[in-house]
């Protein structure tokens, strides 16, 4: 996919799929493939794996590559494939991004390095070096609440000017003023995705390309429909979906993502909901709340008990 084609196709709801584990905490690839098929059948516009929701910090580098390969095979070209390839380690990010290109990904989602809190100058060098090493499009992933570092608009704008294949950003940033300035400074054709559930609809209104929303794991049809309704000019339907999903969005983020999300998918009978330590399922009280809210949106599988 060339740059111009990517800018046309990489739009809508790009669902960040969870990485399901078996009881022994090995990766459940059968459940993983079923999730991908379900998403595509539900109208999801693109698939992302090994981003925040896919628990990449709980996976080995080899497992991340295996997940990318399995996803690419399961998707089989039906929708764009955008794996997360970022890490706190520069060489690891380089390796995973090159692997994504080798596997056949349509783009790579590269997170701002976490924990080590690099300067803006260092961030520029990091992303430029990664972008220069591959031909596939790069979508920068800015999530300051989890990385402890905010990629400044000026840094992103310089990257967009200097690296043709840095074509967009996933902004998991609650500062909506910052988000507006991304398109002002990077250009209106720069692909802006919401990573904040309550900003999925508002970002479309300012010219966003879509969203990469964890909630899509539970209701992929509704999250995709927000985008579809907007591009079809049905503003009221998009607004209605925005507000309809707010209770679900709220409960899915009462504990660290993807713990509530995996609990919800377990209640739906889609996956075994286990996480790898140091992550764990929500407490029983929150599980009850998730189950109560979830029942308003989807069918709860019989006999499912997570406590």
PDB file of C-alpha atoms in Angstrom:
ATOM      1  CA  UNK A   1       0.000   0.000   0.000  1.00  0.00           C
ATOM      2  CA  UNK A   2       1.585   3.288  -1.083  1.00  0.00           C
ATOM      3  CA  UNK A   3       1.279   6.482   0.931  1.00  0.00           C
ATOM      4  CA  UNK A   4      -1.643   7.984  -0.980  1.00  0.00           C
ATOM      5  CA  UNK A   5      -3.561   4.703  -0.970  1.00  0.00           C
ATOM      6  CA  UNK A   6      -2.922   4.364   2.764  1.00  0.00           C
ATOM      7  CA  UNK A   7      -4.339   7.827   3.387  1.00  0.00           C
ATOM      8  CA  UNK A   8      -7.550   6.764   1.655  1.00  0.00           C
ATOM      9  CA  UNK A   9      -7.920   3.257   3.101  1.00  0.00           C
ATOM     10  CA  UNK A  10      -6.724   3.685   6.687  1.00  0.00           C
ATOM     11  CA  UNK A  11      -9.945   5.260   7.889  1.00  0.00           C
ATOM     12  CA  UNK A  12     -12.826   4.326  10.163  1.00  0.00           C
ATOM     13  CA  UNK A  13     -12.802   2.004  13.151  1.00  0.00           C
ATOM     14  CA  UNK A  14      -9.442   0.236  13.401  1.00  0.00           C
ATOM     15  CA  UNK A  15     -10.137  -2.178  16.238  1.00  0.00           C
ATOM     16  CA  UNK A  16      -7.247  -2.869  18.673  1.00  0.00           C
ATOM     17  CA  UNK A  17      -7.761  -6.585  19.298  1.00  0.00           C
ATOM     18  CA  UNK A  18      -7.002  -8.208  22.661  1.00  0.00           C
ATOM     19  CA  UNK A  19      -4.508 -11.055  22.880  1.00  0.00           C
ATOM     20  CA  UNK A  20      -6.467 -13.964  24.408  1.00  0.00           C
ATOM     21  CA  UNK A  21      -4.671 -16.442  26.657  1.00  0.00           C
ATOM     22  CA  UNK A  22      -5.487 -20.021  27.565  1.00  0.00           C
ATOM     23  CA  UNK A  23      -5.699 -21.144  31.197  1.00  0.00           C
ATOM     24  CA  UNK A  24      -1.979 -21.945  31.116  1.00  0.00           C
ATOM     25  CA  UNK A  25      -1.361 -18.362  29.853  1.00  0.00           C
ATOM     26  CA  UNK A  26      -0.148 -19.450  26.425  1.00  0.00           C
ATOM     27  CA  UNK A  27      -1.642 -17.472  23.536  1.00  0.00           C
ATOM     28  CA  UNK A  28      -5.022 -18.787  22.393  1.00  0.00           C
ATOM     29  CA  UNK A  29      -4.611 -18.392  18.649  1.00  0.00           C
ATOM     30  CA  UNK A  30      -7.879 -20.161  17.860  1.00  0.00           C
ATOM     31  CA  UNK A  31      -9.860 -17.623  19.908  1.00  0.00           C
ATOM     32  CA  UNK A  32      -7.726 -14.840  18.407  1.00  0.00           C
ATOM     33  CA  UNK A  33      -8.598 -15.836  14.847  1.00  0.00           C
ATOM     34  CA  UNK A  34     -12.292 -16.075  15.740  1.00  0.00           C
ATOM     35  CA  UNK A  35     -12.198 -12.545  17.136  1.00  0.00           C
ATOM     36  CA  UNK A  36     -10.724 -11.234  13.890  1.00  0.00           C
ATOM     37  CA  UNK A  37     -13.358 -12.990  11.745  1.00  0.00           C
ATOM     38  CA  UNK A  38     -16.118 -11.653  14.040  1.00  0.00           C
ATOM     39  CA  UNK A  39     -14.776  -8.106  13.786  1.00  0.00           C
ATOM     40  CA  UNK A  40     -14.643  -8.125  10.012  1.00  0.00           C
ATOM     41  CA  UNK A  41     -18.149  -9.585   9.805  1.00  0.00           C
ATOM     42  CA  UNK A  42     -19.330  -6.850  12.198  1.00  0.00           C
ATOM     43  CA  UNK A  43     -18.130  -4.007   9.979  1.00  0.00           C
ATOM     44  CA  UNK A  44     -14.785  -3.144  11.578  1.00  0.00           C
ATOM     45  CA  UNK A  45     -12.766  -1.163   9.021  1.00  0.00           C
ATOM     46  CA  UNK A  46      -9.284  -2.291  10.086  1.00  0.00           C
ATOM     47  CA  UNK A  47      -7.477  -4.489  12.598  1.00  0.00           C
ATOM     48  CA  UNK A  48      -4.657  -3.586  14.977  1.00  0.00           C
ATOM     49  CA  UNK A  49      -2.855  -6.014  17.294  1.00  0.00           C
ATOM     50  CA  UNK A  50      -0.166  -5.740  19.989  1.00  0.00           C
ATOM     51  CA  UNK A  51      -1.094  -2.183  20.868  1.00  0.00           C
ATOM     52  CA  UNK A  52      -1.993  -1.260  24.446  1.00  0.00           C
ATOM     53  CA  UNK A  53      -5.136  -3.408  24.399  1.00  0.00           C
ATOM     54  CA  UNK A  54      -3.131  -6.376  23.103  1.00  0.00           C
ATOM     55  CA  UNK A  55      -0.878  -6.428  26.211  1.00  0.00           C
ATOM     56  CA  UNK A  56       2.421  -6.120  24.323  1.00  0.00           C
ATOM     57  CA  UNK A  57       4.421  -5.623  27.523  1.00  0.00           C
ATOM     58  CA  UNK A  58       3.202  -9.059  28.651  1.00  0.00           C
ATOM     59  CA  UNK A  59       4.441 -10.699  25.443  1.00  0.00           C
ATOM     60  CA  UNK A  60       7.937 -11.682  24.398  1.00  0.00           C
ATOM     61  CA  UNK A  61       9.297 -10.184  21.176  1.00  0.00           C
ATOM     62  CA  UNK A  62       8.898 -13.598  19.534  1.00  0.00           C
ATOM     63  CA  UNK A  63       5.273 -13.782  20.652  1.00  0.00           C
ATOM     64  CA  UNK A  64       4.569 -10.329  19.245  1.00  0.00           C
ATOM     65  CA  UNK A  65       5.883 -11.483  15.869  1.00  0.00           C
ATOM     66  CA  UNK A  66       3.768 -14.650  16.071  1.00  0.00           C
ATOM     67  CA  UNK A  67       0.654 -12.586  16.850  1.00  0.00           C
ATOM     68  CA  UNK A  68       1.343 -10.309  13.873  1.00  0.00           C
ATOM     69  CA  UNK A  69       1.769 -13.311  11.572  1.00  0.00           C
ATOM     70  CA  UNK A  70      -1.436 -14.964  12.775  1.00  0.00           C
ATOM     71  CA  UNK A  71      -3.386 -11.740  12.404  1.00  0.00           C
ATOM     72  CA  UNK A  72      -2.109 -11.102   8.886  1.00  0.00           C
ATOM     73  CA  UNK A  73      -3.094 -14.615   7.823  1.00  0.00           C
ATOM     74  CA  UNK A  74      -6.544 -14.408   9.419  1.00  0.00           C
ATOM     75  CA  UNK A  75      -7.292 -10.973   7.937  1.00  0.00           C
ATOM     76  CA  UNK A  76      -6.231 -12.198   4.493  1.00  0.00           C
ATOM     77  CA  UNK A  77      -6.376  -8.739   2.955  1.00  0.00           C
ATOM     78  CA  UNK A  78     -10.032  -8.145   3.776  1.00  0.00           C
ATOM     79  CA  UNK A  79      -9.328  -4.978   5.789  1.00  0.00           C
ATOM     80  CA  UNK A  80      -6.155  -2.994   6.498  1.00  0.00           C
ATOM     81  CA  UNK A  81      -3.785  -4.456   9.084  1.00  0.00           C
ATOM     82  CA  UNK A  82      -1.964  -2.076  11.471  1.00  0.00           C
ATOM     83  CA  UNK A  83       0.057  -3.869  14.175  1.00  0.00           C
ATOM     84  CA  UNK A  84       1.604  -2.076  17.122  1.00  0.00           C
ATOM     85  CA  UNK A  85       5.386  -2.327  16.855  1.00  0.00           C
ATOM     86  CA  UNK A  86       6.581   0.182  19.427  1.00  0.00           C
ATOM     87  CA  UNK A  87       8.525  -0.462  22.596  1.00  0.00           C
ATOM     88  CA  UNK A  88      10.499   1.386  25.224  1.00  0.00           C
ATOM     89  CA  UNK A  89      13.574  -0.085  23.501  1.00  0.00           C
ATOM     90  CA  UNK A  90      14.657   1.544  20.238  1.00  0.00           C
ATOM     91  CA  UNK A  91      16.261  -1.526  18.652  1.00  0.00           C
ATOM     92  CA  UNK A  92      13.266  -3.653  19.581  1.00  0.00           C
ATOM     93  CA  UNK A  93      10.986  -1.094  17.913  1.00  0.00           C
ATOM     94  CA  UNK A  94      13.164  -1.163  14.813  1.00  0.00           C
ATOM     95  CA  UNK A  95      13.110  -4.958  14.714  1.00  0.00           C
ATOM     96  CA  UNK A  96       9.342  -5.253  15.178  1.00  0.00           C
ATOM     97  CA  UNK A  97       8.552  -2.527  12.633  1.00  0.00           C
ATOM     98  CA  UNK A  98      10.774  -4.196  10.036  1.00  0.00           C
ATOM     99  CA  UNK A  99       9.074  -7.511  10.831  1.00  0.00           C
ATOM    100  CA  UNK A 100       5.662  -5.900  10.322  1.00  0.00           C
ATOM    101  CA  UNK A 101       6.754  -4.774   6.867  1.00  0.00           C
ATOM    102  CA  UNK A 102       8.146  -8.215   6.092  1.00  0.00           C
ATOM    103  CA  UNK A 103       4.903  -9.906   7.183  1.00  0.00           C
ATOM    104  CA  UNK A 104       2.839  -7.624   4.956  1.00  0.00           C
ATOM    105  CA  UNK A 105       1.280  -5.093   7.334  1.00  0.00           C
ATOM    106  CA  UNK A 106      -0.372  -2.084   5.726  1.00  0.00           C
ATOM    107  CA  UNK A 107       1.076   0.286   8.339  1.00  0.00           C
ATOM    108  CA  UNK A 108       2.720   0.175  11.754  1.00  0.00           C
ATOM    109  CA  UNK A 109       1.452   1.812  14.942  1.00  0.00           C
ATOM    110  CA  UNK A 110       4.508   3.023  16.878  1.00  0.00           C
ATOM    111  CA  UNK A 111       4.027   4.199  20.453  1.00  0.00           C
ATOM    112  CA  UNK A 112       5.932   7.000  22.156  1.00  0.00           C
ATOM    113  CA  UNK A 113       8.514   5.095  24.250  1.00  0.00           C
ATOM    114  CA  UNK A 114       7.343   4.627  27.803  1.00  0.00           C
ATOM    115  CA  UNK A 115       9.087   4.781  31.203  1.00  0.00           C
ATOM    116  CA  UNK A 116      12.344   6.440  30.085  1.00  0.00           C
ATOM    117  CA  UNK A 117      10.731   9.874  29.368  1.00  0.00           C
ATOM    118  CA  UNK A 118      12.807  10.988  26.354  1.00  0.00           C
ATOM    119  CA  UNK A 119      13.130  14.642  25.345  1.00  0.00           C
ATOM    120  CA  UNK A 120      11.334  16.001  22.269  1.00  0.00           C
ATOM    121  CA  UNK A 121      14.648  16.004  20.386  1.00  0.00           C
ATOM    122  CA  UNK A 122      15.203  12.341  21.280  1.00  0.00           C
ATOM    123  CA  UNK A 123      11.644  11.468  20.273  1.00  0.00           C
ATOM    124  CA  UNK A 124      12.197  13.090  16.888  1.00  0.00           C
ATOM    125  CA  UNK A 125      15.376  11.040  16.332  1.00  0.00           C
ATOM    126  CA  UNK A 126      13.651   7.832  17.488  1.00  0.00           C
ATOM    127  CA  UNK A 127      10.665   8.138  15.163  1.00  0.00           C
ATOM    128  CA  UNK A 128      12.656   9.414  12.203  1.00  0.00           C
ATOM    129  CA  UNK A 129      15.129   6.546  12.470  1.00  0.00           C
ATOM    130  CA  UNK A 130      12.278   4.017  12.565  1.00  0.00           C
ATOM    131  CA  UNK A 131      10.451   5.667   9.659  1.00  0.00           C
ATOM    132  CA  UNK A 132      13.620   5.837   7.546  1.00  0.00           C
ATOM    133  CA  UNK A 133      14.241   2.113   8.089  1.00  0.00           C
ATOM    134  CA  UNK A 134      10.978   0.952   6.460  1.00  0.00           C
ATOM    135  CA  UNK A 135       8.770   1.762   3.490  1.00  0.00           C
ATOM    136  CA  UNK A 136       5.396   1.114   5.108  1.00  0.00           C
ATOM    137  CA  UNK A 137       3.339   3.984   6.550  1.00  0.00           C
ATOM    138  CA  UNK A 138       3.879   4.842  10.214  1.00  0.00           C
ATOM    139  CA  UNK A 139       1.138   5.981  12.592  1.00  0.00           C
ATOM    140  CA  UNK A 140       2.590   7.535  15.728  1.00  0.00           C
ATOM    141  CA  UNK A 141       0.834   6.588  18.975  1.00  0.00           C
ATOM    142  CA  UNK A 142       0.716   9.329  21.609  1.00  0.00           C
ATOM    143  CA  UNK A 143      -0.695   8.173  24.963  1.00  0.00           C
ATOM    144  CA  UNK A 144       0.856  10.389  27.660  1.00  0.00           C
ATOM    145  CA  UNK A 145      -1.245   8.882  30.451  1.00  0.00           C
ATOM    146  CA  UNK A 146       0.621   5.593  30.049  1.00  0.00           C
ATOM    147  CA  UNK A 147       3.995   6.691  28.682  1.00  0.00           C
ATOM    148  CA  UNK A 148       4.562   9.699  30.981  1.00  0.00           C
ATOM    149  CA  UNK A 149       5.659  11.663  27.895  1.00  0.00           C
ATOM    150  CA  UNK A 150       3.550  13.839  25.616  1.00  0.00           C
ATOM    151  CA  UNK A 151       4.690  14.140  22.007  1.00  0.00           C
ATOM    152  CA  UNK A 152       4.443  17.862  21.311  1.00  0.00           C
ATOM    153  CA  UNK A 153       2.554  19.070  18.258  1.00  0.00           C
ATOM    154  CA  UNK A 154       5.681  20.857  16.996  1.00  0.00           C
ATOM    155  CA  UNK A 155       7.682  17.607  17.155  1.00  0.00           C
ATOM    156  CA  UNK A 156       4.976  15.673  15.337  1.00  0.00           C
ATOM    157  CA  UNK A 157       4.665  18.380  12.684  1.00  0.00           C
ATOM    158  CA  UNK A 158       8.429  18.267  12.022  1.00  0.00           C
ATOM    159  CA  UNK A 159       8.252  14.474  11.710  1.00  0.00           C
ATOM    160  CA  UNK A 160       5.333  14.733   9.268  1.00  0.00           C
ATOM    161  CA  UNK A 161       7.324  17.168   7.120  1.00  0.00           C
ATOM    162  CA  UNK A 162      10.595  15.243   7.225  1.00  0.00           C
ATOM    163  CA  UNK A 163       9.249  11.677   6.905  1.00  0.00           C
ATOM    164  CA  UNK A 164       6.867  11.036   4.032  1.00  0.00           C
ATOM    165  CA  UNK A 165       5.736   7.739   5.532  1.00  0.00           C
ATOM    166  CA  UNK A 166       4.715   9.209   8.903  1.00  0.00           C
ATOM    167  CA  UNK A 167       1.129   9.731   7.843  1.00  0.00           C
ATOM    168  CA  UNK A 168      -0.880   9.943  11.045  1.00  0.00           C
ATOM    169  CA  UNK A 169      -1.207   9.809  14.793  1.00  0.00           C
ATOM    170  CA  UNK A 170      -3.359   7.982  17.302  1.00  0.00           C
ATOM    171  CA  UNK A 171      -4.006  10.562  20.011  1.00  0.00           C
ATOM    172  CA  UNK A 172      -4.949   9.037  23.355  1.00  0.00           C
ATOM    173  CA  UNK A 173      -4.756  12.522  24.719  1.00  0.00           C
ATOM    174  CA  UNK A 174      -7.555  14.199  26.672  1.00  0.00           C
ATOM    175  CA  UNK A 175      -6.260  17.653  25.749  1.00  0.00           C
ATOM    176  CA  UNK A 176      -8.641  18.448  22.894  1.00  0.00           C
ATOM    177  CA  UNK A 177      -6.907  21.756  22.205  1.00  0.00           C
ATOM    178  CA  UNK A 178      -3.676  19.828  21.554  1.00  0.00           C
ATOM    179  CA  UNK A 179      -5.575  17.500  19.223  1.00  0.00           C
ATOM    180  CA  UNK A 180      -7.008  20.391  17.193  1.00  0.00           C
ATOM    181  CA  UNK A 181      -3.522  21.783  16.733  1.00  0.00           C
ATOM    182  CA  UNK A 182      -2.304  18.477  15.280  1.00  0.00           C
ATOM    183  CA  UNK A 183      -4.312  18.992  12.093  1.00  0.00           C
ATOM    184  CA  UNK A 184      -3.562  22.714  12.024  1.00  0.00           C
ATOM    185  CA  UNK A 185       0.190  22.073  12.115  1.00  0.00           C
ATOM    186  CA  UNK A 186       0.504  18.708  10.350  1.00  0.00           C
ATOM    187  CA  UNK A 187      -2.007  19.428   7.584  1.00  0.00           C
ATOM    188  CA  UNK A 188      -5.630  18.504   7.116  1.00  0.00           C
ATOM    189  CA  UNK A 189      -4.700  15.336   5.190  1.00  0.00           C
ATOM    190  CA  UNK A 190      -2.712  13.994   8.170  1.00  0.00           C
ATOM    191  CA  UNK A 191      -4.566  10.984   9.584  1.00  0.00           C
ATOM    192  CA  UNK A 192      -5.829  11.723  13.093  1.00  0.00           C
ATOM    193  CA  UNK A 193      -7.326   8.860  15.115  1.00  0.00           C
ATOM    194  CA  UNK A 194      -8.981   9.011  18.509  1.00  0.00           C
ATOM    195  CA  UNK A 195      -7.668   6.675  21.170  1.00  0.00           C
ATOM    196  CA  UNK A 196     -10.024   8.189  23.759  1.00  0.00           C
ATOM    197  CA  UNK A 197     -13.497   6.660  23.628  1.00  0.00           C
ATOM    198  CA  UNK A 198     -15.371   9.859  24.462  1.00  0.00           C
ATOM    199  CA  UNK A 199     -13.512  11.698  21.694  1.00  0.00           C
ATOM    200  CA  UNK A 200     -14.228   9.257  18.843  1.00  0.00           C
ATOM    201  CA  UNK A 201     -17.162  11.294  17.560  1.00  0.00           C
ATOM    202  CA  UNK A 202     -15.761  14.773  18.348  1.00  0.00           C
ATOM    203  CA  UNK A 203     -12.529  13.998  16.460  1.00  0.00           C
ATOM    204  CA  UNK A 204     -14.516  13.178  13.322  1.00  0.00           C
ATOM    205  CA  UNK A 205     -16.140  16.605  13.551  1.00  0.00           C
ATOM    206  CA  UNK A 206     -12.750  18.374  13.326  1.00  0.00           C
ATOM    207  CA  UNK A 207     -11.517  16.233  10.431  1.00  0.00           C
ATOM    208  CA  UNK A 208     -10.291  13.032  12.085  1.00  0.00           C
ATOM    209  CA  UNK A 209      -9.761   9.867  10.065  1.00  0.00           C
ATOM    210  CA  UNK A 210     -11.410   7.528  12.569  1.00  0.00           C
ATOM    211  CA  UNK A 211     -10.703   5.848  15.866  1.00  0.00           C
ATOM    212  CA  UNK A 212      -8.704   3.043  17.451  1.00  0.00           C
ATOM    213  CA  UNK A 213     -11.051   2.339  20.341  1.00  0.00           C
ATOM    214  CA  UNK A 214     -10.777  -0.469  22.888  1.00  0.00           C
ATOM    215  CA  UNK A 215     -14.578  -0.546  23.194  1.00  0.00           C
ATOM    216  CA  UNK A 216     -14.703  -1.895  19.639  1.00  0.00           C
ATOM    217  CA  UNK A 217     -13.640  -5.236  21.121  1.00  0.00           C
ATOM    218  CA  UNK A 218     -17.077  -5.561  22.735  1.00  0.00           C
ATOM    219  CA  UNK A 219     -19.406  -3.812  20.263  1.00  0.00           C
ATOM    220  CA  UNK A 220     -17.486  -3.623  16.981  1.00  0.00           C
ATOM    221  CA  UNK A 221     -20.618  -2.912  14.962  1.00  0.00           C
ATOM    222  CA  UNK A 222     -21.612   0.154  16.994  1.00  0.00           C
ATOM    223  CA  UNK A 223     -18.117   1.638  17.122  1.00  0.00           C
ATOM    224  CA  UNK A 224     -17.748   1.198  13.345  1.00  0.00           C
ATOM    225  CA  UNK A 225     -21.200   2.697  12.810  1.00  0.00           C
ATOM    226  CA  UNK A 226     -20.177   5.981  14.442  1.00  0.00           C
ATOM    227  CA  UNK A 227     -17.763   6.487  11.558  1.00  0.00           C
ATOM    228  CA  UNK A 228     -20.157   5.151   8.916  1.00  0.00           C
ATOM    229  CA  UNK A 229     -22.966   7.431  10.092  1.00  0.00           C
ATOM    230  CA  UNK A 230     -20.661  10.454  10.070  1.00  0.00           C
ATOM    231  CA  UNK A 231     -19.365   9.925   6.519  1.00  0.00           C
ATOM    232  CA  UNK A 232     -22.916   9.256   5.311  1.00  0.00           C
ATOM    233  CA  UNK A 233     -23.987  12.610   6.748  1.00  0.00           C
ATOM    234  CA  UNK A 234     -26.243  11.126   9.432  1.00  0.00           C
ATOM    235  CA  UNK A 235     -24.998  13.382  12.200  1.00  0.00           C
ATOM    236  CA  UNK A 236     -27.866  12.581  14.553  1.00  0.00           C
ATOM    237  CA  UNK A 237     -27.175   8.837  14.329  1.00  0.00           C
ATOM    238  CA  UNK A 238     -23.485   9.418  15.047  1.00  0.00           C
ATOM    239  CA  UNK A 239     -24.373  11.602  18.030  1.00  0.00           C
ATOM    240  CA  UNK A 240     -26.893   9.060  19.316  1.00  0.00           C
ATOM    241  CA  UNK A 241     -24.288   6.283  19.164  1.00  0.00           C
ATOM    242  CA  UNK A 242     -21.756   8.528  20.906  1.00  0.00           C
ATOM    243  CA  UNK A 243     -24.083   8.993  23.881  1.00  0.00           C
ATOM    244  CA  UNK A 244     -25.482   5.461  23.812  1.00  0.00           C
ATOM    245  CA  UNK A 245     -21.983   4.039  24.281  1.00  0.00           C
ATOM    246  CA  UNK A 246     -20.938   6.318  27.135  1.00  0.00           C
ATOM    247  CA  UNK A 247     -22.025   4.009  30.010  1.00  0.00           C
ATOM    248  CA  UNK A 248     -20.140   1.108  28.410  1.00  0.00           C
ATOM    249  CA  UNK A 249     -17.066   3.255  27.774  1.00  0.00           C
ATOM    250  CA  UNK A 250     -17.121   4.422  31.383  1.00  0.00           C
ATOM    251  CA  UNK A 251     -17.280   0.966  32.963  1.00  0.00           C
ATOM    252  CA  UNK A 252     -14.617  -0.490  30.651  1.00  0.00           C
ATOM    253  CA  UNK A 253     -12.108   2.034  31.984  1.00  0.00           C
ATOM    254  CA  UNK A 254     -12.785   1.757  35.714  1.00  0.00           C
ATOM    255  CA  UNK A 255      -9.691  -0.448  35.897  1.00  0.00           C
ATOM    256  CA  UNK A 256      -6.603  -0.505  33.696  1.00  0.00           C
ATOM    257  CA  UNK A 257      -7.275  -1.517  30.087  1.00  0.00           C
ATOM    258  CA  UNK A 258      -7.578  -4.320  28.997  1.00  0.00           C
ATOM    259  CA  UNK A 259      -8.599  -5.930  32.322  1.00  0.00           C
ATOM    260  CA  UNK A 260     -12.294  -4.856  32.262  1.00  0.00           C
ATOM    261  CA  UNK A 261     -12.385  -5.498  28.534  1.00  0.00           C
ATOM    262  CA  UNK A 262     -11.187  -9.076  28.907  1.00  0.00           C
ATOM    263  CA  UNK A 263     -13.695  -9.612  31.711  1.00  0.00           C
ATOM    264  CA  UNK A 264     -16.455  -8.390  29.384  1.00  0.00           C
ATOM    265  CA  UNK A 265     -15.310 -10.628  26.533  1.00  0.00           C
ATOM    266  CA  UNK A 266     -15.215 -13.532  28.965  1.00  0.00           C
ATOM    267  CA  UNK A 267     -18.806 -12.791  30.007  1.00  0.00           C
ATOM    268  CA  UNK A 268     -19.737 -12.833  26.326  1.00  0.00           C
ATOM    269  CA  UNK A 269     -18.120 -16.246  25.903  1.00  0.00           C
ATOM    270  CA  UNK A 270     -15.622 -14.899  23.344  1.00  0.00           C
ATOM    271  CA  UNK A 271     -12.395 -15.648  25.229  1.00  0.00           C
ATOM    272  CA  UNK A 272     -10.923 -17.091  28.376  1.00  0.00           C
ATOM    273  CA  UNK A 273     -10.506 -13.749  30.177  1.00  0.00           C
ATOM    274  CA  UNK A 274      -7.140 -14.322  31.872  1.00  0.00           C
ATOM    275  CA  UNK A 275      -4.338 -11.779  31.782  1.00  0.00           C
ATOM    276  CA  UNK A 276      -0.666 -12.291  32.506  1.00  0.00           C
ATOM    277  CA  UNK A 277       0.722 -10.841  35.710  1.00  0.00           C
ATOM    278  CA  UNK A 278       1.311  -8.099  36.701  1.00  0.00           C
ATOM    279  CA  UNK A 279      -2.100  -7.462  35.077  1.00  0.00           C
ATOM    280  CA  UNK A 280      -5.162  -9.213  36.509  1.00  0.00           C
ATOM    281  CA  UNK A 281      -8.947  -9.266  36.232  1.00  0.00           C
ATOM    282  CA  UNK A 282     -11.009  -6.587  38.013  1.00  0.00           C
ATOM    283  CA  UNK A 283     -12.347  -7.274  41.494  1.00  0.00           C
ATOM    284  CA  UNK A 284     -15.644  -9.091  41.926  1.00  0.00           C
ATOM    285  CA  UNK A 285     -17.506  -5.845  42.672  1.00  0.00           C
ATOM    286  CA  UNK A 286     -16.364  -4.262  39.418  1.00  0.00           C
ATOM    287  CA  UNK A 287     -17.106  -7.502  37.568  1.00  0.00           C
ATOM    288  CA  UNK A 288     -20.696  -7.224  38.783  1.00  0.00           C
ATOM    289  CA  UNK A 289     -20.874  -3.664  37.499  1.00  0.00           C
ATOM    290  CA  UNK A 290     -19.392  -4.641  34.142  1.00  0.00           C
ATOM    291  CA  UNK A 291     -21.884  -7.494  33.807  1.00  0.00           C
ATOM    292  CA  UNK A 292     -24.810  -5.203  34.643  1.00  0.00           C
ATOM    293  CA  UNK A 293     -23.814  -2.513  32.100  1.00  0.00           C
ATOM    294  CA  UNK A 294     -22.765  -5.031  29.456  1.00  0.00           C
ATOM    295  CA  UNK A 295     -26.198  -6.699  29.514  1.00  0.00           C
ATOM    296  CA  UNK A 296     -27.671  -3.516  28.007  1.00  0.00           C
ATOM    297  CA  UNK A 297     -25.514  -3.944  24.894  1.00  0.00           C
ATOM    298  CA  UNK A 298     -24.843  -7.632  24.235  1.00  0.00           C
ATOM    299  CA  UNK A 299     -25.978 -11.091  25.225  1.00  0.00           C
ATOM    300  CA  UNK A 300     -24.207 -12.513  28.262  1.00  0.00           C
ATOM    301  CA  UNK A 301     -23.162 -16.136  27.853  1.00  0.00           C
ATOM    302  CA  UNK A 302     -24.898 -18.620  30.154  1.00  0.00           C
ATOM    303  CA  UNK A 303     -22.942 -19.975  33.087  1.00  0.00           C
ATOM    304  CA  UNK A 304     -20.113 -17.460  32.857  1.00  0.00           C
ATOM    305  CA  UNK A 305     -18.649 -16.590  36.234  1.00  0.00           C
ATOM    306  CA  UNK A 306     -15.308 -14.824  36.564  1.00  0.00           C
ATOM    307  CA  UNK A 307     -14.902 -14.069  40.253  1.00  0.00           C
TER     308      UNK A 307
END
